[in-house]
Each structure stands twice: as C-alpha cells, then as structure tokens.
Coordinates of C-alpha atoms in Angstrom, one line a residue:
D1 CA -117.6 37.5 -23.0
A2 CA -116.0 36.7 -19.7
A3 CA -114.2 40.0 -19.3
R4 CA -117.5 42.0 -19.7
T5 CA -119.3 39.7 -17.3
A6 CA -116.5 40.2 -14.7
L7 CA -116.5 44.0 -15.1
V8 CA -120.3 44.1 -14.6
A9 CA -120.1 41.8 -11.6
G10 CA -117.5 44.0 -10.1
A11 CA -119.6 47.1 -10.8
R12 CA -122.5 45.5 -9.0
R13 CA -120.4 44.7 -6.0
V14 CA -119.1 48.2 -5.8
A15 CA -122.6 49.6 -5.9
E16 CA -124.0 47.1 -3.4
S17 CA -121.1 48.0 -1.0
G18 CA -122.1 51.7 -1.0
L19 CA -118.8 52.9 -2.4
V20 CA -120.7 54.9 -5.1
V21 CA -124.2 56.4 -5.1
G22 CA -126.4 56.5 -8.2
S23 CA -124.3 57.1 -11.3
A24 CA -121.4 58.7 -9.5
G25 CA -118.6 56.5 -10.8
N26 CA -117.1 54.4 -13.5
L27 CA -115.0 51.2 -13.4
S28 CA -112.5 49.9 -15.9
M29 CA -110.5 46.7 -16.3
R30 CA -107.8 45.6 -18.7
S31 CA -108.3 42.4 -20.6
G32 CA -105.2 41.5 -22.6
E33 CA -104.6 44.3 -25.1
R34 CA -108.1 45.9 -24.5
V35 CA -109.6 48.0 -21.7
L36 CA -113.3 47.8 -20.8
I37 CA -115.0 50.8 -19.2
T38 CA -118.5 51.1 -17.7
P39 CA -120.7 53.5 -19.6
R40 CA -121.0 57.2 -18.5
G41 CA -124.0 58.0 -16.4
A42 CA -124.8 54.4 -15.7
L43 CA -126.1 52.9 -12.5
L44 CA -123.4 50.4 -11.6
E45 CA -125.9 47.9 -10.2
A46 CA -127.9 47.9 -13.5
I47 CA -125.2 47.7 -16.2
D48 CA -125.6 45.3 -19.1
P49 CA -122.3 43.8 -20.3
A50 CA -123.1 44.9 -23.9
E51 CA -123.1 48.6 -22.7
C52 CA -119.5 48.6 -21.7
V53 CA -117.1 50.6 -23.9
E54 CA -114.1 48.7 -25.2
I55 CA -110.9 50.2 -26.4
A56 CA -107.8 48.5 -27.9
L57 CA -104.4 49.5 -26.6
A58 CA -102.0 50.0 -29.5
D59 CA -98.7 51.7 -28.9
G60 CA -100.1 53.5 -25.9
I61 CA -103.0 55.0 -28.0
G62 CA -106.6 54.1 -27.2
E63 CA -108.6 52.9 -30.2
L64 CA -112.4 52.6 -29.9
V65 CA -113.4 49.0 -30.6
A66 CA -117.0 49.0 -29.5
A67 CA -119.4 51.0 -27.4
G68 CA -122.9 50.6 -26.1
G69 CA -125.7 52.8 -27.3
P70 CA -126.7 56.1 -25.6
R71 CA -128.3 56.0 -22.3
S72 CA -131.3 58.1 -21.2

C-alpha cells in the first residue's frame, strides 16, 4: 500500500544520506490509526514494503496487525 511504499522510500533516503550505517536504525510513520515500523536489523536501503511491522492504535495500546517474516 501507499504508506508502506512511502516508509520504504524514506528509509532509503535516510540510508543514502549517510544518517545511518548498516542496520543501525529504524524508522516509523503513522498512517491513520496505524503505525508502520521498519524491521529490526534491516538494512534501510534494502527493505521490502512487506517486511514492515504494522500496529493498530487503539486506546493508546499497540496491537500487532501484521509483521514481516524473520530476517537472517
């Protein structure tokens, strides 16, 4: 979806700018009542949109909606 694509594009821009090195960072963004988060240990320049973790915001409590598979 568009929010995942935007998060991945932002992650690539951050990596290309040199603000992070390797897998030393995560990005997140709110999309309506959900938050998308880049996967732990991922190289920001190589993230696939399907790998982003999505949580729903309900009464201030995060609820896991979807997560990408484990990374090696």
